[in-house]
Amino acid sequence: MSIQELGYEFDPYSYLLFVPVGRRYSTIRSIGHKEERAVLSRIQQSASEALSKLTSEQRKQLSQFVGTDEPMIPIPVYKQEHIYPMLVRPEMFLWTTHSLQRGLPIDHELFYEKTYSKLSAEQLDEHIRQVVRDYVFCAHLHQQERSQWIDRIAAAFKTHPFIELAESKEPIVNAVETMNRSSLLAVLKYPEDIAFWRHRVEIVMRPYRQIPGAWRWDVCNHAKELRILDETQSLQCECPICQFQITYDVEKNEVILPEEPIMERTVKRIATIERQFNEIADQSKNVIESLQELQTIKEQLKKHAPLLEEILDLQNELEEENDMELIRCYKALKEIQLPKEHITPELLSLAKVTLKDVAVLKESRKWAGIDFRDAEAQFHDLKTHLIALQAERQPKPGDIIFETNGFQLTRAEAEKVEYFTKQTDLTLSFHILSQVLKGEPTNKIRTLQLHEASIFGLLRSWPEKYITKAVKYILH
C-alpha cells in the first residue's frame, strides 16, 4: 500500500498526511487535541516554507513517493488519536509496503530522534527542512527499484579509479604478497635492502589489503544492506558477511571507499615497489643461476617421471631409502614449484617459485654435473632390484607370525583360523575357539558340531594357555 492509502488528510493541514502508527484503528476521526493543534499549525507553516522551495521535479517525485496530488510529509498518529512525538523517517516507506490492517511499526530506528513539540520555532524550521530534504532524497531513490540501485553501485565500484588500478595491477599485487612470504627472501641480497622493501610493502599494500577477497575487483555476490546517510544524502552499501561497506554518492554516481587512497601516490608506489624488488633480485645472480639450473634439471627428469614414480612407490612400500643422487634430486625437485618460463631476476618471475627449503639451491651445482645419458638404465636397474626385494619379502605360508615358549604359529595356520571365524555363523568366545583348536570334544562343541570343523585339533600339541594367547593374536 502507498503512504496515501495508509494516511488521512485534514483541513487546514494541506501539507501534512496523517498516518497511523502502532495498533491500527479503522479511521482517524479527528486530529490533535488543543495543545497538539498548535504544534501541528507550526509544522504546517514550516512544511509550507520548506516544500515551496523545491524544484518542480522534486515536487513531482515527492508527490509520487507519498502518493498524493501535492507534496506532503507524513505525520504519525498514535493511539487515541494523539500525534506521535517524533516524525517518521522516509526509509519507513522506501521500497516497501505496509498493511491497511495494521499501523506502521514503531521501530525507533525509523523515526527521527527529535521531539518536535519541544523545539523552538527556529529549531522546528530547521528540523522540517531536514525532513523534507530526506523525503526528497528517498523520493528520488524510489524512482528505481532497490536492485537497480545495487546494480548502479556495483557498476560505480568497478569504475572507481583505485579498483581499476588494482584490477590492472593484480598480477603485481599478487606477486608482491607472494614474495613477501617467500623463503627466497632469506637468500637474496642484501638483508637491509630486503628489510626496507618489506617495510615499504606494508605501506604500499595497505589499500589493496583493505578490499576483501570477495570484492576483488567487483562487488561480492552476497545479499547487501542499504542505508541512507542523511548528512551526505548518500547510500551506504554493506555486506554483513564480508563485513565491508562502501558509500555511493547518488548525485555524482561515484563510490567512496572506507579509506580513499591518493591515486597519484598509489600509482607511483605500486610501480616503485616492483622496481625496487627487481633491483634487489638483480644483485642476487647466484640465486637466479641456481634456480635456472634447477629448472633445467627438472626438465631433464620430466621424461623419466613415470619410472621414477614407480621407484618411489616401491621404496615407500618397502620402507627402503636409496642413496642414488638422481633419486634424491627428483624427490627434492618434486617439492618445489618452478615456472615454465625461463626464470629472470624479476618480481613476476620469482613469485612463481615456491621452495620448501632454500637448501635445495646449494645442491643445484652438484646436480647440474650429473650425466643424464645413462639415467634411464640406472633407474631400470634400481626398479629391478626393488621388485626382487619385494618378491623376497612377500608373505609365505610357512612364515612364523607368532611364537611363545617354543610353540610357533605359521601364517597358513593363522589364515586357516581367521577364514573359519569369518565363514561360520556362530559367535565363538575365545574359550570355545581355544577348545576347538585344542581338539577337546566337549558336549557343547559336539552340540555345535564344531568337532567336525576344519580347525578342530589344529593346535592339539599346544598348552591351552598358549592357545588362548594365539587366538587373541589372530583375532586382534
Short mmCIF file of N, CA, C and O in Angstrom, two decimals, residues 280-392:
data_model
loop_
_atom_site.label_atom_id
_atom_site.label_comp_id
_atom_site.label_asym_id
_atom_site.label_seq_id
_atom_site.Cartn_x
_atom_site.Cartn_y
_atom_site.Cartn_z
N ILE A 280 66.77 -5.55 -6.27
CA ILE A 280 67.29 -6.49 -5.27
C ILE A 280 67.62 -7.83 -5.93
O ILE A 280 68.69 -8.40 -5.73
N ALA A 281 66.68 -8.33 -6.72
CA ALA A 281 66.87 -9.64 -7.38
C ALA A 281 68.06 -9.61 -8.33
O ALA A 281 68.79 -10.60 -8.46
N ASP A 282 68.28 -8.47 -8.98
CA ASP A 282 69.38 -8.35 -9.94
C ASP A 282 70.74 -8.44 -9.25
O ASP A 282 71.74 -8.76 -9.91
N GLN A 283 70.78 -8.17 -7.95
CA GLN A 283 72.03 -8.25 -7.20
C GLN A 283 72.32 -9.68 -6.74
O GLN A 283 73.39 -9.96 -6.21
N SER A 284 71.34 -10.58 -6.92
CA SER A 284 71.46 -11.96 -6.42
C SER A 284 71.57 -12.93 -7.58
O SER A 284 70.78 -13.87 -7.71
N LYS A 285 72.56 -12.72 -8.43
CA LYS A 285 72.71 -13.53 -9.65
C LYS A 285 72.96 -15.00 -9.33
O LYS A 285 72.54 -15.88 -10.09
N ASN A 286 73.65 -15.28 -8.21
CA ASN A 286 73.92 -16.67 -7.86
C ASN A 286 72.63 -17.44 -7.57
O ASN A 286 72.48 -18.61 -7.92
N VAL A 287 71.68 -16.76 -6.92
CA VAL A 287 70.39 -17.39 -6.63
C VAL A 287 69.63 -17.64 -7.92
O VAL A 287 69.06 -18.73 -8.13
N ILE A 288 69.64 -16.66 -8.81
CA ILE A 288 68.93 -16.80 -10.09
C ILE A 288 69.54 -17.95 -10.90
O ILE A 288 68.82 -18.77 -11.49
N GLU A 289 70.87 -18.02 -10.93
CA GLU A 289 71.54 -19.10 -11.68
C GLU A 289 71.20 -20.47 -11.10
O GLU A 289 70.98 -21.43 -11.86
N SER A 290 71.14 -20.56 -9.77
CA SER A 290 70.78 -21.84 -9.15
C SER A 290 69.37 -22.25 -9.52
O SER A 290 69.10 -23.42 -9.82
N LEU A 291 68.46 -21.31 -9.52
CA LEU A 291 67.07 -21.60 -9.90
C LEU A 291 66.99 -22.03 -11.37
O LEU A 291 66.23 -22.94 -11.73
N GLN A 292 67.77 -21.38 -12.21
CA GLN A 292 67.77 -21.74 -13.62
C GLN A 292 68.32 -23.15 -13.82
O GLN A 292 67.83 -23.91 -14.67
N GLU A 293 69.35 -23.51 -13.05
CA GLU A 293 69.90 -24.86 -13.12
C GLU A 293 68.86 -25.89 -12.68
O GLU A 293 68.71 -26.95 -13.31
N LEU A 294 68.13 -25.57 -11.61
CA LEU A 294 67.08 -26.48 -11.14
C LEU A 294 65.99 -26.63 -12.20
O LEU A 294 65.43 -27.71 -12.38
N GLN A 295 65.70 -25.54 -12.88
CA GLN A 295 64.72 -25.58 -13.96
C GLN A 295 65.15 -26.57 -15.05
O GLN A 295 64.36 -27.40 -15.53
N THR A 296 66.43 -26.47 -15.43
CA THR A 296 66.97 -27.34 -16.48
C THR A 296 66.94 -28.80 -16.05
O THR A 296 66.54 -29.69 -16.82
N ILE A 297 67.37 -29.06 -14.80
CA ILE A 297 67.40 -30.44 -14.29
C ILE A 297 65.99 -31.01 -14.24
O ILE A 297 65.75 -32.17 -14.62
N LYS A 298 65.04 -30.21 -13.77
CA LYS A 298 63.66 -30.69 -13.66
C LYS A 298 63.11 -31.04 -15.04
O LYS A 298 62.37 -32.02 -15.19
N GLU A 299 63.47 -30.26 -16.02
CA GLU A 299 63.01 -30.53 -17.38
C GLU A 299 63.64 -31.82 -17.91
O GLU A 299 62.99 -32.61 -18.60
N GLN A 300 64.94 -32.05 -17.55
CA GLN A 300 65.61 -33.27 -18.00
C GLN A 300 65.00 -34.53 -17.35
O GLN A 300 64.97 -35.60 -17.96
N LEU A 301 64.55 -34.39 -16.12
CA LEU A 301 63.97 -35.54 -15.40
C LEU A 301 62.52 -35.78 -15.77
O LEU A 301 61.95 -36.82 -15.43
N LYS A 302 61.91 -34.83 -16.45
CA LYS A 302 60.48 -34.90 -16.75
C LYS A 302 60.13 -36.18 -17.52
O LYS A 302 59.13 -36.84 -17.23
N LYS A 303 60.96 -36.56 -18.50
CA LYS A 303 60.64 -37.74 -19.31
C LYS A 303 60.80 -39.04 -18.52
O LYS A 303 60.28 -40.09 -18.90
N HIS A 304 61.54 -38.97 -17.41
CA HIS A 304 61.74 -40.16 -16.57
C HIS A 304 60.71 -40.24 -15.43
O HIS A 304 60.76 -41.19 -14.65
N ALA A 305 59.82 -39.25 -15.35
CA ALA A 305 58.91 -39.14 -14.20
C ALA A 305 58.08 -40.41 -13.96
O ALA A 305 57.99 -40.88 -12.81
N PRO A 306 57.46 -41.04 -14.97
CA PRO A 306 56.65 -42.25 -14.70
C PRO A 306 57.47 -43.36 -14.04
O PRO A 306 57.02 -44.00 -13.09
N LEU A 307 58.68 -43.59 -14.55
CA LEU A 307 59.54 -44.63 -13.99
C LEU A 307 59.98 -44.26 -12.57
O LEU A 307 60.00 -45.11 -11.67
N LEU A 308 60.30 -43.00 -12.36
CA LEU A 308 60.72 -42.54 -11.04
C LEU A 308 59.59 -42.65 -10.02
O LEU A 308 59.82 -42.98 -8.84
N GLU A 309 58.38 -42.41 -10.46
CA GLU A 309 57.23 -42.54 -9.55
C GLU A 309 57.04 -43.99 -9.14
O GLU A 309 56.70 -44.28 -7.98
N GLU A 310 57.24 -44.90 -10.07
CA GLU A 310 57.16 -46.33 -9.74
C GLU A 310 58.20 -46.70 -8.69
O GLU A 310 57.93 -47.43 -7.74
N ILE A 311 59.41 -46.18 -8.87
CA ILE A 311 60.51 -46.45 -7.93
C ILE A 311 60.17 -45.91 -6.54
O ILE A 311 60.37 -46.60 -5.53
N LEU A 312 59.63 -44.68 -6.48
CA LEU A 312 59.28 -44.08 -5.19
C LEU A 312 58.17 -44.87 -4.50
O LEU A 312 58.19 -45.05 -3.28
N ASP A 313 57.19 -45.35 -5.29
CA ASP A 313 56.11 -46.15 -4.71
C ASP A 313 56.67 -47.45 -4.11
O ASP A 313 56.27 -47.87 -3.01
N LEU A 314 57.60 -48.08 -4.83
CA LEU A 314 58.21 -49.31 -4.33
C LEU A 314 59.02 -49.05 -3.07
O LEU A 314 58.98 -49.83 -2.11
N GLN A 315 59.75 -47.95 -3.07
CA GLN A 315 60.54 -47.60 -1.89
C GLN A 315 59.65 -47.35 -0.67
O GLN A 315 59.97 -47.78 0.44
N ASN A 316 58.56 -46.66 -0.89
CA ASN A 316 57.64 -46.40 0.22
C ASN A 316 57.04 -47.70 0.75
O ASN A 316 56.89 -47.89 1.96
N GLU A 317 56.66 -48.57 -0.17
CA GLU A 317 56.06 -49.85 0.23
C GLU A 317 57.05 -50.70 1.01
O GLU A 317 56.71 -51.34 2.02
N LEU A 318 58.30 -50.68 0.57
CA LEU A 318 59.33 -51.50 1.20
C LEU A 318 60.04 -50.78 2.36
O LEU A 318 60.85 -51.38 3.06
N GLU A 319 59.68 -49.46 2.51
CA GLU A 319 60.34 -48.63 3.54
C GLU A 319 61.86 -48.66 3.36
O GLU A 319 62.63 -48.81 4.30
N GLU A 320 62.23 -48.51 2.08
CA GLU A 320 63.65 -48.54 1.72
C GLU A 320 64.09 -47.14 1.28
O GLU A 320 63.41 -46.46 0.51
N GLU A 321 65.23 -46.70 1.75
CA GLU A 321 65.82 -45.46 1.29
C GLU A 321 66.92 -45.81 0.29
O GLU A 321 67.57 -46.86 0.40
N ASN A 322 67.13 -44.92 -0.67
CA ASN A 322 68.17 -45.17 -1.67
C ASN A 322 69.07 -43.95 -1.76
O ASN A 322 68.60 -42.81 -1.79
N ASP A 323 70.35 -44.18 -1.82
CA ASP A 323 71.31 -43.09 -1.85
C ASP A 323 71.61 -42.58 -3.25
O ASP A 323 72.44 -41.68 -3.42
N MET A 324 70.95 -43.13 -4.25
CA MET A 324 71.22 -42.67 -5.61
C MET A 324 70.93 -41.17 -5.71
O MET A 324 69.84 -40.71 -5.37
N GLU A 325 71.90 -40.40 -6.20
CA GLU A 325 71.78 -38.94 -6.24
C GLU A 325 70.60 -38.48 -7.09
O GLU A 325 69.91 -37.52 -6.76
N LEU A 326 70.37 -39.19 -8.19
CA LEU A 326 69.26 -38.80 -9.07
C LEU A 326 67.90 -38.95 -8.38
O LEU A 326 66.97 -38.19 -8.62
N ILE A 327 67.79 -39.97 -7.51
CA ILE A 327 66.54 -40.16 -6.78
C ILE A 327 66.35 -39.03 -5.77
O ILE A 327 65.27 -38.46 -5.64
N ARG A 328 67.42 -38.70 -5.04
CA ARG A 328 67.37 -37.57 -4.09
C ARG A 328 67.01 -36.29 -4.82
O ARG A 328 66.21 -35.48 -4.35
N CYS A 329 67.62 -36.11 -5.97
CA CYS A 329 67.36 -34.92 -6.78
C CYS A 329 65.89 -34.85 -7.19
O CYS A 329 65.24 -33.81 -7.04
N TYR A 330 65.36 -35.97 -7.70
CA TYR A 330 63.97 -35.99 -8.17
C TYR A 330 63.00 -35.70 -7.02
O TYR A 330 62.05 -34.92 -7.16
N LYS A 331 63.24 -36.33 -5.85
CA LYS A 331 62.36 -36.12 -4.69
C LYS A 331 62.39 -34.66 -4.26
O LYS A 331 61.36 -34.08 -3.90
N ALA A 332 63.58 -34.06 -4.27
CA ALA A 332 63.69 -32.66 -3.86
C ALA A 332 62.98 -31.74 -4.85
O ALA A 332 62.29 -30.79 -4.46
N LEU A 333 63.13 -32.02 -6.14
CA LEU A 333 62.51 -31.16 -7.15
C LEU A 333 60.99 -31.32 -7.18
O LEU A 333 60.28 -30.42 -7.64
N LYS A 334 60.50 -32.48 -6.73
CA LYS A 334 59.05 -32.66 -6.66
C LYS A 334 58.40 -31.70 -5.67
O LYS A 334 57.23 -31.34 -5.79
N GLU A 335 59.17 -31.31 -4.66
CA GLU A 335 58.63 -30.47 -3.58
C GLU A 335 58.74 -28.98 -3.86
O GLU A 335 58.39 -28.17 -3.02
N ILE A 336 59.25 -28.61 -5.02
CA ILE A 336 59.35 -27.19 -5.35
C ILE A 336 58.54 -26.90 -6.60
O ILE A 336 58.26 -27.78 -7.40
N GLN A 337 58.15 -25.64 -6.72
CA GLN A 337 57.40 -25.20 -7.91
C GLN A 337 58.25 -24.18 -8.66
O GLN A 337 58.73 -23.21 -8.08
N LEU A 338 58.40 -24.43 -9.95
CA LEU A 338 59.17 -23.53 -10.82
C LEU A 338 58.32 -23.19 -12.03
O LEU A 338 57.57 -24.03 -12.53
N PRO A 339 58.40 -21.96 -12.51
CA PRO A 339 57.61 -21.59 -13.69
C PRO A 339 58.10 -22.30 -14.95
O PRO A 339 59.25 -22.75 -15.01
N LYS A 340 57.24 -22.40 -15.92
CA LYS A 340 57.64 -23.00 -17.19
C LYS A 340 58.57 -22.05 -17.96
O LYS A 340 59.47 -22.48 -18.68
N GLU A 341 58.31 -20.74 -17.79
CA GLU A 341 59.12 -19.76 -18.49
C GLU A 341 60.50 -19.66 -17.83
O GLU A 341 60.68 -19.98 -16.67
N HIS A 342 61.47 -19.20 -18.61
CA HIS A 342 62.83 -19.02 -18.11
C HIS A 342 62.82 -18.05 -16.93
O HIS A 342 62.28 -16.95 -17.01
N ILE A 343 63.41 -18.44 -15.82
CA ILE A 343 63.42 -17.60 -14.61
C ILE A 343 64.34 -16.40 -14.81
O ILE A 343 65.48 -16.55 -15.27
N THR A 344 63.82 -15.23 -14.46
CA THR A 344 64.59 -13.99 -14.57
C THR A 344 64.58 -13.28 -13.22
O THR A 344 63.72 -13.55 -12.37
N PRO A 345 65.53 -12.35 -12.99
CA PRO A 345 65.57 -11.63 -11.71
C PRO A 345 64.51 -10.55 -11.64
O PRO A 345 64.81 -9.35 -11.53
N GLU A 346 63.25 -10.96 -11.70
CA GLU A 346 62.13 -10.02 -11.68
C GLU A 346 61.03 -10.53 -10.75
O GLU A 346 60.87 -11.75 -10.57
N LEU A 347 60.28 -9.60 -10.22
CA LEU A 347 59.21 -9.92 -9.27
C LEU A 347 58.23 -10.94 -9.83
O LEU A 347 57.93 -11.95 -9.19
N LEU A 348 57.71 -10.68 -11.03
CA LEU A 348 56.68 -11.55 -11.60
C LEU A 348 57.20 -12.95 -11.89
O LEU A 348 56.43 -13.91 -11.85
N SER A 349 58.49 -13.07 -12.16
CA SER A 349 59.08 -14.38 -12.42
C SER A 349 59.34 -15.13 -11.12
O SER A 349 58.94 -16.29 -10.97
N LEU A 350 59.98 -14.49 -10.16
CA LEU A 350 60.34 -15.15 -8.91
C LEU A 350 59.14 -15.46 -8.03
O LEU A 350 59.19 -16.36 -7.19
N ALA A 351 58.03 -14.74 -8.24
CA ALA A 351 56.82 -15.02 -7.45
C ALA A 351 56.23 -16.39 -7.81
O ALA A 351 55.43 -16.94 -7.05
N LYS A 352 56.65 -16.93 -8.95
CA LYS A 352 56.16 -18.25 -9.38
C LYS A 352 57.01 -19.38 -8.82
O LYS A 352 56.76 -20.55 -9.10
N VAL A 353 58.05 -19.03 -8.04
CA VAL A 353 58.94 -20.03 -7.45
C VAL A 353 58.50 -20.31 -6.02
O VAL A 353 58.32 -19.39 -5.23
N THR A 354 58.31 -21.59 -5.70
CA THR A 354 57.98 -21.99 -4.33
C THR A 354 58.98 -23.04 -3.88
O THR A 354 59.05 -24.13 -4.47
N LEU A 355 59.76 -22.70 -2.86
CA LEU A 355 60.76 -23.62 -2.32
C LEU A 355 60.35 -24.05 -0.92
O LEU A 355 60.08 -23.21 -0.06
N LYS A 356 60.31 -25.35 -0.71
CA LYS A 356 60.02 -25.86 0.63
C LYS A 356 61.20 -25.59 1.55
O LYS A 356 61.04 -25.27 2.74
N ASP A 357 62.41 -25.70 0.98
CA ASP A 357 63.63 -25.46 1.76
C ASP A 357 64.66 -24.84 0.81
O ASP A 357 64.99 -25.43 -0.24
N VAL A 358 65.17 -23.66 1.16
CA VAL A 358 66.13 -22.98 0.28
C VAL A 358 67.44 -23.74 0.18
O VAL A 358 68.28 -23.44 -0.68
N ALA A 359 67.64 -24.74 1.06
CA ALA A 359 68.87 -25.54 1.00
C ALA A 359 69.02 -26.24 -0.34
O ALA A 359 70.14 -26.61 -0.74
N VAL A 360 67.91 -26.42 -1.04
CA VAL A 360 67.95 -27.10 -2.35
C VAL A 360 68.79 -26.30 -3.34
O VAL A 360 69.36 -26.86 -4.29
N LEU A 361 68.92 -24.99 -3.13
CA LEU A 361 69.70 -24.16 -4.04
C LEU A 361 71.19 -24.55 -4.01
O LEU A 361 71.89 -24.44 -5.02
N LYS A 362 71.66 -24.98 -2.86
CA LYS A 362 73.07 -25.36 -2.71
C LYS A 362 73.39 -26.66 -3.46
O LYS A 362 74.54 -26.95 -3.75
N GLU A 363 72.34 -27.44 -3.75
CA GLU A 363 72.53 -28.72 -4.45
C GLU A 363 72.55 -28.56 -5.96
O GLU A 363 72.95 -29.47 -6.69
N SER A 364 72.13 -27.41 -6.44
CA SER A 364 71.91 -27.25 -7.88
C SER A 364 73.18 -27.47 -8.69
O SER A 364 73.15 -28.11 -9.75
N ARG A 365 74.29 -26.93 -8.22
CA ARG A 365 75.54 -27.07 -8.98
C ARG A 365 75.97 -28.53 -9.08
O ARG A 365 76.42 -29.00 -10.13
N LYS A 366 75.83 -29.25 -7.97
CA LYS A 366 76.20 -30.67 -7.96
C LYS A 366 75.30 -31.47 -8.90
O LYS A 366 75.78 -32.30 -9.68
N TRP A 367 73.98 -31.20 -8.82
CA TRP A 367 73.05 -31.94 -9.67
C TRP A 367 73.24 -31.59 -11.14
O TRP A 367 73.01 -32.41 -12.03
N ALA A 368 73.64 -30.35 -11.39
CA ALA A 368 73.84 -29.92 -12.78
C ALA A 368 74.98 -30.70 -13.43
O ALA A 368 75.05 -30.82 -14.66
N GLY A 369 75.89 -31.26 -12.60
CA GLY A 369 77.02 -32.01 -13.14
C GLY A 369 76.73 -33.48 -13.37
O GLY A 369 77.60 -34.24 -13.82
N ILE A 370 75.51 -33.92 -13.05
CA ILE A 370 75.15 -35.33 -13.25
C ILE A 370 75.02 -35.64 -14.74
O ILE A 370 74.45 -34.86 -15.51
N ASP A 371 75.55 -36.79 -15.12
CA ASP A 371 75.43 -37.24 -16.51
C ASP A 371 74.09 -37.96 -16.67
O ASP A 371 73.88 -39.04 -16.12
N PHE A 372 73.17 -37.37 -17.40
CA PHE A 372 71.83 -37.92 -17.55
C PHE A 372 71.73 -38.93 -18.70
O PHE A 372 70.67 -39.50 -18.92
N ARG A 373 72.85 -39.16 -19.38
CA ARG A 373 72.77 -40.04 -20.56
C ARG A 373 72.45 -41.48 -20.20
O ARG A 373 71.77 -42.17 -20.96
N ASP A 374 72.97 -41.95 -19.05
CA ASP A 374 72.66 -43.34 -18.66
C ASP A 374 71.66 -43.40 -17.50
O ASP A 374 71.56 -44.42 -16.81
N ALA A 375 70.93 -42.31 -17.30
CA ALA A 375 69.96 -42.26 -16.20
C ALA A 375 68.88 -43.32 -16.34
O ALA A 375 68.51 -43.99 -15.36
N GLU A 376 68.39 -43.51 -17.56
CA GLU A 376 67.30 -44.47 -17.78
C GLU A 376 67.73 -45.87 -17.36
O GLU A 376 66.97 -46.61 -16.70
N ALA A 377 68.97 -46.24 -17.71
CA ALA A 377 69.47 -47.58 -17.35
C ALA A 377 69.59 -47.71 -15.83
O ALA A 377 69.25 -48.77 -15.26
N GLN A 378 70.07 -46.68 -15.18
CA GLN A 378 70.21 -46.71 -13.72
C GLN A 378 68.84 -46.89 -13.06
O GLN A 378 68.69 -47.65 -12.09
N PHE A 379 67.85 -46.18 -13.57
CA PHE A 379 66.51 -46.26 -12.98
C PHE A 379 65.92 -47.66 -13.17
O PHE A 379 65.29 -48.20 -12.25
N HIS A 380 66.13 -48.26 -14.34
CA HIS A 380 65.61 -49.61 -14.59
C HIS A 380 66.30 -50.62 -13.68
O HIS A 380 65.65 -51.54 -13.17
N ASP A 381 67.61 -50.46 -13.50
CA ASP A 381 68.34 -51.35 -12.60
C ASP A 381 67.79 -51.26 -11.17
O ASP A 381 67.61 -52.28 -10.48
N LEU A 382 67.55 -50.04 -10.73
CA LEU A 382 67.04 -49.84 -9.37
C LEU A 382 65.64 -50.43 -9.24
O LEU A 382 65.32 -51.08 -8.23
N LYS A 383 64.80 -50.23 -10.25
CA LYS A 383 63.45 -50.78 -10.21
C LYS A 383 63.49 -52.31 -10.14
O LYS A 383 62.75 -52.94 -9.37
N THR A 384 64.39 -52.92 -10.94
CA THR A 384 64.54 -54.39 -10.93
C THR A 384 64.94 -54.87 -9.55
O THR A 384 64.42 -55.88 -9.03
N HIS A 385 65.89 -54.17 -8.93
CA HIS A 385 66.34 -54.53 -7.58
C HIS A 385 65.19 -54.45 -6.58
O HIS A 385 65.03 -55.36 -5.73
N LEU A 386 64.41 -53.41 -6.66
CA LEU A 386 63.31 -53.22 -5.70
C LEU A 386 62.22 -54.28 -5.90
O LEU A 386 61.63 -54.76 -4.93
N ILE A 387 61.94 -54.63 -7.15
CA ILE A 387 60.93 -55.66 -7.42
C ILE A 387 61.39 -57.00 -6.85
O ILE A 387 60.60 -57.76 -6.28
N ALA A 388 62.69 -57.30 -7.00
CA ALA A 388 63.23 -58.55 -6.44
C ALA A 388 63.13 -58.54 -4.92
O ALA A 388 62.78 -59.57 -4.30
N LEU A 389 63.42 -57.40 -4.34
CA LEU A 389 63.32 -57.26 -2.88
C LEU A 389 61.88 -57.43 -2.42
O LEU A 389 61.60 -58.04 -1.39
N GLN A 390 60.98 -56.89 -3.21
CA GLN A 390 59.55 -57.00 -2.89
C GLN A 390 59.11 -58.47 -2.92
O GLN A 390 58.38 -58.93 -2.03
N ALA A 391 59.57 -59.20 -3.94
CA ALA A 391 59.21 -60.62 -4.06
C ALA A 391 59.80 -61.42 -2.89
O ALA A 391 59.16 -62.34 -2.36
N GLU A 392 61.01 -61.04 -2.51
CA GLU A 392 61.68 -61.73 -1.40
C GLU A 392 60.93 -61.54 -0.10
O GLU A 392 60.91 -62.43 0.75
#
